[in-house]
Coordinates of C-alpha atoms and ligand atoms in Angstrom, one line a residue:
X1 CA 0.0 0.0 0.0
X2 CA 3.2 2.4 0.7
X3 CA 4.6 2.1 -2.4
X4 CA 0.8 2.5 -4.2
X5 CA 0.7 5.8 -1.8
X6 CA 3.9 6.7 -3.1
X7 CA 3.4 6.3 -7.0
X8 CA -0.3 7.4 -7.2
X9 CA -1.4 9.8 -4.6
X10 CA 0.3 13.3 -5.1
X11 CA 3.0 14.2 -2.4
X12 CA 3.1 16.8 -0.4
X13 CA 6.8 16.3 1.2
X14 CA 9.9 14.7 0.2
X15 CA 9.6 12.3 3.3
X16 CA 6.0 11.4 4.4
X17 CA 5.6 9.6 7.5
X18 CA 3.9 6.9 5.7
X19 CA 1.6 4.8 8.5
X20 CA -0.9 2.7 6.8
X21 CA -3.6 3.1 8.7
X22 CA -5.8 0.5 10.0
X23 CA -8.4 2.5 11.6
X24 CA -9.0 5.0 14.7
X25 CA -11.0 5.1 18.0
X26 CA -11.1 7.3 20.9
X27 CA -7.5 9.1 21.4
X28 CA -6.1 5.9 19.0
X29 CA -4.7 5.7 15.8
X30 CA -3.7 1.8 14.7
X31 CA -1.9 0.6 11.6
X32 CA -2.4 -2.3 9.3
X33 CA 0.4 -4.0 11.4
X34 CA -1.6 -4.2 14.9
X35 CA 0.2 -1.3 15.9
X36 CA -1.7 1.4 18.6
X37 CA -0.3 5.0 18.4
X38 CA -1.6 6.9 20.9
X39 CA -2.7 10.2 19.2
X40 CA -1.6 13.4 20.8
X41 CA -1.9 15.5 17.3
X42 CA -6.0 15.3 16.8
X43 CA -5.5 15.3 12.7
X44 CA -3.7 18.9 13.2
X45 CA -6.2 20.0 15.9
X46 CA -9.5 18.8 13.7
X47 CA -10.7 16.0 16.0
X48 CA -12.2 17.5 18.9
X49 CA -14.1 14.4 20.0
X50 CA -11.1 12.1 19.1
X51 CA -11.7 9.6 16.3
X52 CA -15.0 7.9 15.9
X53 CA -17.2 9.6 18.8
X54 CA -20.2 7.2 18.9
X55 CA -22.4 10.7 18.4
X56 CA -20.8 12.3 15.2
X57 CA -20.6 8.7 13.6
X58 CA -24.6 8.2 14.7
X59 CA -25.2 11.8 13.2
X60 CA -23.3 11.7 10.0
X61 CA -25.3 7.6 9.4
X62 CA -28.6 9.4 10.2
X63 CA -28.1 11.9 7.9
X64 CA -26.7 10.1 5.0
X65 CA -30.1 8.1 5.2
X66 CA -32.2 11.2 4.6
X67 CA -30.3 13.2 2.0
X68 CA -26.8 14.1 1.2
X69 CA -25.8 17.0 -1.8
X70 CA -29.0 18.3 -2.5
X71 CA -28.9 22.2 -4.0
X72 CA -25.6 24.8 -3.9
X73 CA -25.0 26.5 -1.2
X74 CA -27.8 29.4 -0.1
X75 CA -30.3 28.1 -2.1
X76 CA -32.4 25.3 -0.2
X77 CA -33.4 25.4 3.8
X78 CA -31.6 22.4 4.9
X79 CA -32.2 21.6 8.4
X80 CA -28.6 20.7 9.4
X81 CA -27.1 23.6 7.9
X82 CA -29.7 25.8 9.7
X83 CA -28.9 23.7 12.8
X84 CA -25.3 24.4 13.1
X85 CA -25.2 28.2 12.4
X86 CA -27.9 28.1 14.8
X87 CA -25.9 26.8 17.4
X88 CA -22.7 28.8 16.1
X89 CA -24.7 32.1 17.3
X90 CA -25.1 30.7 20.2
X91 CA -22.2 30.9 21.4
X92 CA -20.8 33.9 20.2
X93 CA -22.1 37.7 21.2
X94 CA -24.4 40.0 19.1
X95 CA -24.3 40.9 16.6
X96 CA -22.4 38.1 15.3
X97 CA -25.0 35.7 14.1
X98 CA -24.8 34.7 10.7
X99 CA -22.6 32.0 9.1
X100 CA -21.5 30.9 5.8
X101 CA -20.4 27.5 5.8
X102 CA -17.5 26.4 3.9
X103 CA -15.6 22.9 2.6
X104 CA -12.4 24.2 4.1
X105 CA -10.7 26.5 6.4
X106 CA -8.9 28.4 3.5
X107 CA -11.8 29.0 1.6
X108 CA -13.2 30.5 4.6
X109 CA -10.6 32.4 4.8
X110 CA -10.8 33.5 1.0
X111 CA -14.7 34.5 1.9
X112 CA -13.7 36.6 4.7
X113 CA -10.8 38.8 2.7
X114 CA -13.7 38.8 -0.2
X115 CA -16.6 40.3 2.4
X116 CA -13.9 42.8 4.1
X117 CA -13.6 44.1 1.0
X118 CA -16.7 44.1 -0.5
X119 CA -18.1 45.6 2.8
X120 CA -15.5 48.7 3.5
X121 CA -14.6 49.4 -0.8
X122 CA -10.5 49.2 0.5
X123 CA -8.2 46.4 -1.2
X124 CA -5.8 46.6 1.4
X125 CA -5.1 44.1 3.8
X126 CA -3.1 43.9 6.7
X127 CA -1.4 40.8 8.3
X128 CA 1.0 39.0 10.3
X129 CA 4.5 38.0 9.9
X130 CA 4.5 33.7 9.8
X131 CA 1.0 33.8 9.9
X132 CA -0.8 30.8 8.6
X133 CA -4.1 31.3 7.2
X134 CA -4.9 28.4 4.3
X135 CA -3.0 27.3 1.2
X136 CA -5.4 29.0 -1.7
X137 CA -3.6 32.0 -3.4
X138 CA -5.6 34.5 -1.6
X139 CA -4.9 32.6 1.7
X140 CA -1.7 32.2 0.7
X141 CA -1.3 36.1 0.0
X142 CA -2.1 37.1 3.6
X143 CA 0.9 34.2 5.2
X144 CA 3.5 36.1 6.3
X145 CA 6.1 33.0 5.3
X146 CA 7.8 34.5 2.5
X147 CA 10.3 31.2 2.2
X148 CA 7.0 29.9 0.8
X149 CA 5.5 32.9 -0.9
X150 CA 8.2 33.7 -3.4
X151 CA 8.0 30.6 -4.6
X152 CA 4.8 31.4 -6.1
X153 CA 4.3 35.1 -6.5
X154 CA 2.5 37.0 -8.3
X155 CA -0.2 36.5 -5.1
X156 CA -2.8 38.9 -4.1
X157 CA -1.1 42.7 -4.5
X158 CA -2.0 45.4 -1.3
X159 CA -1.3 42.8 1.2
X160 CA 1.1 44.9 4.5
X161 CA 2.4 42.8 7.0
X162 CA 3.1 43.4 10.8
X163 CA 4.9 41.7 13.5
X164 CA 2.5 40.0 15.8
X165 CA 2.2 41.0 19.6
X166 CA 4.6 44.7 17.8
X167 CA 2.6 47.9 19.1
X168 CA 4.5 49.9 17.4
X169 CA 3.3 48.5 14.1
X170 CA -0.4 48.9 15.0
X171 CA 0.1 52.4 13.4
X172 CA 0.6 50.8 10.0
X173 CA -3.7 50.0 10.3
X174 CA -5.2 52.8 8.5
X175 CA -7.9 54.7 6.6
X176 CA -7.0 52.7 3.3
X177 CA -7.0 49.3 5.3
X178 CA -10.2 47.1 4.8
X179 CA -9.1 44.4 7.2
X180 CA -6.4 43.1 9.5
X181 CA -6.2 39.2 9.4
X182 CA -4.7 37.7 13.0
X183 CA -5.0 34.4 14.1
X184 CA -5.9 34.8 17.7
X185 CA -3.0 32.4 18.9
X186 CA 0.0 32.4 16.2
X187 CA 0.2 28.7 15.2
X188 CA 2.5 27.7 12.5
X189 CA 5.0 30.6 14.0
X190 CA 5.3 28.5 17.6
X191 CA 2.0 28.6 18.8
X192 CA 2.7 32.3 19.9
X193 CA -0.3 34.0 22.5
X194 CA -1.3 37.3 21.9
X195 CA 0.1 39.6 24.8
X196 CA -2.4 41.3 27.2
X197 CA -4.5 43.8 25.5
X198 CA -2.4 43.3 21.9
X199 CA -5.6 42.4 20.3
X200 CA -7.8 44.7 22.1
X201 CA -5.4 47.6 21.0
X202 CA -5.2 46.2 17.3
X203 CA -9.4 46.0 17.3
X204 CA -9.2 49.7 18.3
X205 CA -7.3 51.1 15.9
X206 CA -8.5 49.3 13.6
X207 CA -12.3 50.8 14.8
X208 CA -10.8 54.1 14.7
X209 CA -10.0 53.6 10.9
X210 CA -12.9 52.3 9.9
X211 CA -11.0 49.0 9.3
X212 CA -12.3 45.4 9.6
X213 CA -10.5 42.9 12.0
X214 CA -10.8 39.3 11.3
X215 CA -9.6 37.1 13.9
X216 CA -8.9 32.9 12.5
X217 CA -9.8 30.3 15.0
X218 CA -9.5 27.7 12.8
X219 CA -7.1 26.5 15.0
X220 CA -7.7 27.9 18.4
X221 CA -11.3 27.5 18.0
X222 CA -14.1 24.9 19.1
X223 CA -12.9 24.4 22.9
X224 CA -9.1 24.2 21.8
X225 CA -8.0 26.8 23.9
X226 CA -10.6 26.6 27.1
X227 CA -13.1 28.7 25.7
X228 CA -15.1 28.0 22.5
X229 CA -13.4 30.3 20.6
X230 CA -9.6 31.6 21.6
X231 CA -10.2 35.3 21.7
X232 CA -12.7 35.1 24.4
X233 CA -9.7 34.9 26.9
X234 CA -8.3 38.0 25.3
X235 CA -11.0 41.3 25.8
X236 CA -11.7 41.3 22.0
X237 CA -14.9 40.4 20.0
X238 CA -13.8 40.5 15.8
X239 CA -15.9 42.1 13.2
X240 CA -15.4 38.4 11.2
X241 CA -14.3 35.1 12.8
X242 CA -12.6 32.4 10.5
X243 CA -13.0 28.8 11.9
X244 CA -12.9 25.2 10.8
X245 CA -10.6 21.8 11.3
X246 CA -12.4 20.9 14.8
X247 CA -16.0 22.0 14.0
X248 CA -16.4 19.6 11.7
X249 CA -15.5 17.1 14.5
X250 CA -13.0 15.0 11.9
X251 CA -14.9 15.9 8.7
X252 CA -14.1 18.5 6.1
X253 CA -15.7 22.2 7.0
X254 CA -14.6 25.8 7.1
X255 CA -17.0 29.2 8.1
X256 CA -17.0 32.5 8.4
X257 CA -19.1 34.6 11.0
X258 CA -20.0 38.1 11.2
X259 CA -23.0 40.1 11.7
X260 CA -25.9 40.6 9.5
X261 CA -24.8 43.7 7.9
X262 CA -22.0 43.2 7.3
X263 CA -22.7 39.1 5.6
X264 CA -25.2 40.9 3.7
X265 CA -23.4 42.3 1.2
X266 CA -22.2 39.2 -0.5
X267 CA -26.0 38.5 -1.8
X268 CA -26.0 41.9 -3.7
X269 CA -24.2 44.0 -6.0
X270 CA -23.6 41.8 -7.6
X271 CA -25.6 39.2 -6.1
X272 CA -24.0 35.8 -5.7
X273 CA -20.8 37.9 -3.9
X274 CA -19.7 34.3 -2.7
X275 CA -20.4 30.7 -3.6
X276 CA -20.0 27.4 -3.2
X277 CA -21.1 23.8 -4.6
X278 CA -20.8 21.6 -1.5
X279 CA -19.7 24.0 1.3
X280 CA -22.5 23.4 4.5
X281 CA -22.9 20.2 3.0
X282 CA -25.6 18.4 4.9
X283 CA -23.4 15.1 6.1
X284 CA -20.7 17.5 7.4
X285 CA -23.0 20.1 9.3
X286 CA -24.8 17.0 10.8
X287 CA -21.4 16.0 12.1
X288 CA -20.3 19.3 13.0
X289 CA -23.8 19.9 14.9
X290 CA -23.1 16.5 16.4
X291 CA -19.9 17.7 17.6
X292 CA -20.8 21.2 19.1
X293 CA -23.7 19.4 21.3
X294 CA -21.4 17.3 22.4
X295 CA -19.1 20.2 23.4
X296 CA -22.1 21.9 25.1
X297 CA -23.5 18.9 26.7
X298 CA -20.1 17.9 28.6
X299 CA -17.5 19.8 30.3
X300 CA -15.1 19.1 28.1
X301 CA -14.2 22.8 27.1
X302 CA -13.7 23.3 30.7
X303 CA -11.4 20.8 31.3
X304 CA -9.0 22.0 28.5
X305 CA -7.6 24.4 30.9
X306 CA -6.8 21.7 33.7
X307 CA -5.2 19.4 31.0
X308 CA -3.2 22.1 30.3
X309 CA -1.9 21.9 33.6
X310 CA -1.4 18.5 34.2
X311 CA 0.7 18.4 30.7
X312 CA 3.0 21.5 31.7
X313 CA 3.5 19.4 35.2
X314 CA 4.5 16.4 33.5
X315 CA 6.6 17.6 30.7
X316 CA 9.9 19.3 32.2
X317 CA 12.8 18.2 31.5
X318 CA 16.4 19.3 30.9
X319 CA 16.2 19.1 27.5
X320 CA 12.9 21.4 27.4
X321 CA 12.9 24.9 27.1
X322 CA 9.8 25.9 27.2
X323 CA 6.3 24.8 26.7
X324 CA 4.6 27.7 24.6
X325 CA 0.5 28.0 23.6
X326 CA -2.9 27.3 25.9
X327 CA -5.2 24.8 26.7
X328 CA -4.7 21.5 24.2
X329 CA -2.7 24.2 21.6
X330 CA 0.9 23.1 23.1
X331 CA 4.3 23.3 22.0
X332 CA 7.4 21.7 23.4
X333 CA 10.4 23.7 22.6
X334 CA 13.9 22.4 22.0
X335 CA 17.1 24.0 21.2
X336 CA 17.4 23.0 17.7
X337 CA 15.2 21.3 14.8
X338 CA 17.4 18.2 14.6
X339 CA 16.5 17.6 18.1
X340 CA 12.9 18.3 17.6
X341 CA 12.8 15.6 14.9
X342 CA 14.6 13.0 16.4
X343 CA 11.9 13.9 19.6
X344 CA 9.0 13.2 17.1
X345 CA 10.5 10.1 15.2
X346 CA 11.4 8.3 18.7
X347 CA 7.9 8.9 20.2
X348 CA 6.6 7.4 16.8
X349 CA 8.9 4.0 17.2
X350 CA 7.4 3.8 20.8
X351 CA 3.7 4.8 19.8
X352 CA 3.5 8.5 20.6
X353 CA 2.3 11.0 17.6
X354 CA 4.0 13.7 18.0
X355 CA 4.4 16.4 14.7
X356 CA 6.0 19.1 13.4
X357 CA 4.9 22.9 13.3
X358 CA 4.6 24.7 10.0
X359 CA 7.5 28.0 10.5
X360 CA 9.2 26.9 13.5
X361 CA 11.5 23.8 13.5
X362 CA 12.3 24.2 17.2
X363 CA 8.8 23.6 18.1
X364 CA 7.2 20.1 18.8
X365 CA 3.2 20.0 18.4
X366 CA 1.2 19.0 21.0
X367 CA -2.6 19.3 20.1
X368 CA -4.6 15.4 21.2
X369 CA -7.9 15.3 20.8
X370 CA -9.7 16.9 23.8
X371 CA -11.6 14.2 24.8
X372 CA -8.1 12.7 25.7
X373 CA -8.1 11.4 29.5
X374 CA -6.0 12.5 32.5
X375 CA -4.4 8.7 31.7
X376 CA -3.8 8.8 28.6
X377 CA -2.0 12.3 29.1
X378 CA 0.4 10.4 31.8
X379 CA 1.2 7.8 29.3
X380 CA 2.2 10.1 26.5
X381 CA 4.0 12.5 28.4
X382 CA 6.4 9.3 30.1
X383 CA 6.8 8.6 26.3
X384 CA 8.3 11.8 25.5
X385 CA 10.2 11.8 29.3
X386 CA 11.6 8.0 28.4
X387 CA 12.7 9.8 24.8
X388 CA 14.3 12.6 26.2
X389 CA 16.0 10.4 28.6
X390 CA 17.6 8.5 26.0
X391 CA 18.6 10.9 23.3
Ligands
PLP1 C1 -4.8 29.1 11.6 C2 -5.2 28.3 10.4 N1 -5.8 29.0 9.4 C3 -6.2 28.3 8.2 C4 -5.9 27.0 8.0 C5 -6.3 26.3 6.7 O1 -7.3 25.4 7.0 P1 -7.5 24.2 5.9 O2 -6.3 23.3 5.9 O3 -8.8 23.5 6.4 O4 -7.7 24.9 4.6 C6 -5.2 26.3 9.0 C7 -4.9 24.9 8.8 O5 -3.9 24.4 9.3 C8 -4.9 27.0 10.2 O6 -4.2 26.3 11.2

């Protein structure tokens, strides 16, 4: 099967860790060999109930039974997509109550740079230095990662970038800028928080400008961070919210969120301002839907911040300098990249996923699934120790 992966399915790096997967359960990945990795990634932060929650698999069967791709996006009422922005408002404060559901977290990007626009008339857009926000051009355009970038410029022109958590550059928001583009906790950079009242002060200028700030929680979003969405612990409510990977509970989904007035302007002038085939397709926002009940129903957003803790507690050692990010968003930082990858490749021999981040090789990714137990965290974390101890 590797070597069919290898010839037929297009590559996305030069050295792919290559498990075969058998199939997944709870906070456990196993491969076609019998072996159990315990799984302290989540799918890059998208499994939020860990793999197969009895709920989201019940939701997505129900659903396929009654009707999958019916109509385009916007066109037909369909119960689960009504569902799940529904219960998207619900947790957010007025006046952000309306939705547009996506296939992917770039895309909802790309919709959010689209509306910003569209809503303010400005073309320019201001962003962060290693920020990550989606592989699409236009995504692509607002990354601050110009190793990447050049590669495939020209991107998106009137894009300005700032250094994130830099007050000084806040001055650089102004009457020509449509929106500022942050993710609330920097991820690919080194899962890098906002300092107190840096995103407060960037939302101000940005009001006093008449500017737009769009926060992405496709990352820090859905629980990750020990509220349901990251910049809740920060004094800051965005004009337009990006999420994705964990709303769709382990299926394919992006949105973006803003308030009535401002959505409104992609179904006029010209009408059809934004559009999609399959994005809110019913299967995914039954899963998504599943998902979020799930989140509201336990206490598992709560008990984020507590895992946090017991993680920090377990995971010092010499050869640790740091552990950087909040809630399940963690990072253990090393002093070099080599040493980051031999961490990650030995935790793989000895059933530990462990991964890489995108911009910052010193940085080892720590994001499980947050349904993970106070067990399960004990017996990763003596993984990494018993690593540590022999490299
Ligand atoms: C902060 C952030 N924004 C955007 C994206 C892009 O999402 P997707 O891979 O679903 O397109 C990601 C994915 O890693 C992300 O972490």
């Amino acid at each position: 099967m590797k070597q069919l992966f290898l010839k037929y399915q297009a590559q996305t790096s030069p050295h792919p860790l290559a498990i075969e997967i058998s199939h997944a359960n709870g906070s456990y990945i196993f491969d076609s060999k019998g072996k159990k990795y315990l799984d302290f990634i989540a799918g890059v932060s998208a499994n939020t109930l860990g793999h197969n929650h009895p709920k989201v698999t019940l939701a997505i069967k129900n659903q396929v039974d009654k009707y999958s791709h019916v109509m385009v996006y916007g066109e037909f009422v369909q119960q689960p997509q009504v569902n799940l922005a529904k219960l998207i408002a619900k947790y957010l404060p007025s006046p952000l109550e309306t939705t547009y559901l996506t296939n992917s977290g770039t895309e909802a990007t790309e919709g959010a740079l689209k509306l910003a626009k569209r809503y303010t008339g400005r073309s320019e857009i201001i962003a962060a230095k290693n920020a990550y926000h989606g592989n699409t051009q236009g995504a692509m355009s607002v990354c601050g990662a110009e190793q990447q970038n050049s590669a495939f410029r020209p991107l998106i022109p009137g894009i300005k970038f700032i250094k994130f958590n830099e007050l000084t550059d806040i001055s650089k928001i102004t009457t020509a800028t449509a929106a500022v583009i942050l993710e609330t906790i920097q991820g690919g950079a080194g899962f890098i928080v906002p300092e107190e009242n840096y995103l407060a002060k960037v939302k101000q200028r940005c009001e006093e400008m008449g500017a737009l700030l769009i926060l992405d929680e496709i990352q820090s979003g859905i629980g990750r961070t020990g509220a349901f969405f990251g910049f809740e612990h920060y004094h800051v409510v965005p004009d337009i919210i990006v999420t994705g990977k964990g709303l769709g509970g382990g299926m394919p989904i992006g949105a973006f969120i803003s308030s009535q007035k401002i959505m409104s302007c992609l179904k006029e002038h010209p009408k059809l301002g934004h559009i999609t085939t399959f994005g809110g397709h019913p299967v995914i926002a039954a899963a998504a839907t599943a998902t979020l009940q799930e989140l509201h129903n336990s206490n598992l957003i709560k008990e984020t911040l507590h895992k946090e803790l017991l993680f920090r507690k377990l995971l010092v050692h010499p050869l640790i300098s740091e552990i950087r990010g909040k809630g399940l968003m963690l990072a253990i930082m090393v002093e070099s990249s080599d040493l980051a990858s031999k961490i990650i490749l030995k935790c793989l021999e000895k059933g530990l996923l462990l991964f890489w981040l995108l911009f910052e090789g010193k940085a080892i990714r720590i994001t499980p699934p947050l349904t993970i137990s106070d067990k399960e965290i004990r017996e990763g974390c003596a993984i990494i120790i018993d690593a540590l101890n022999e490299i």
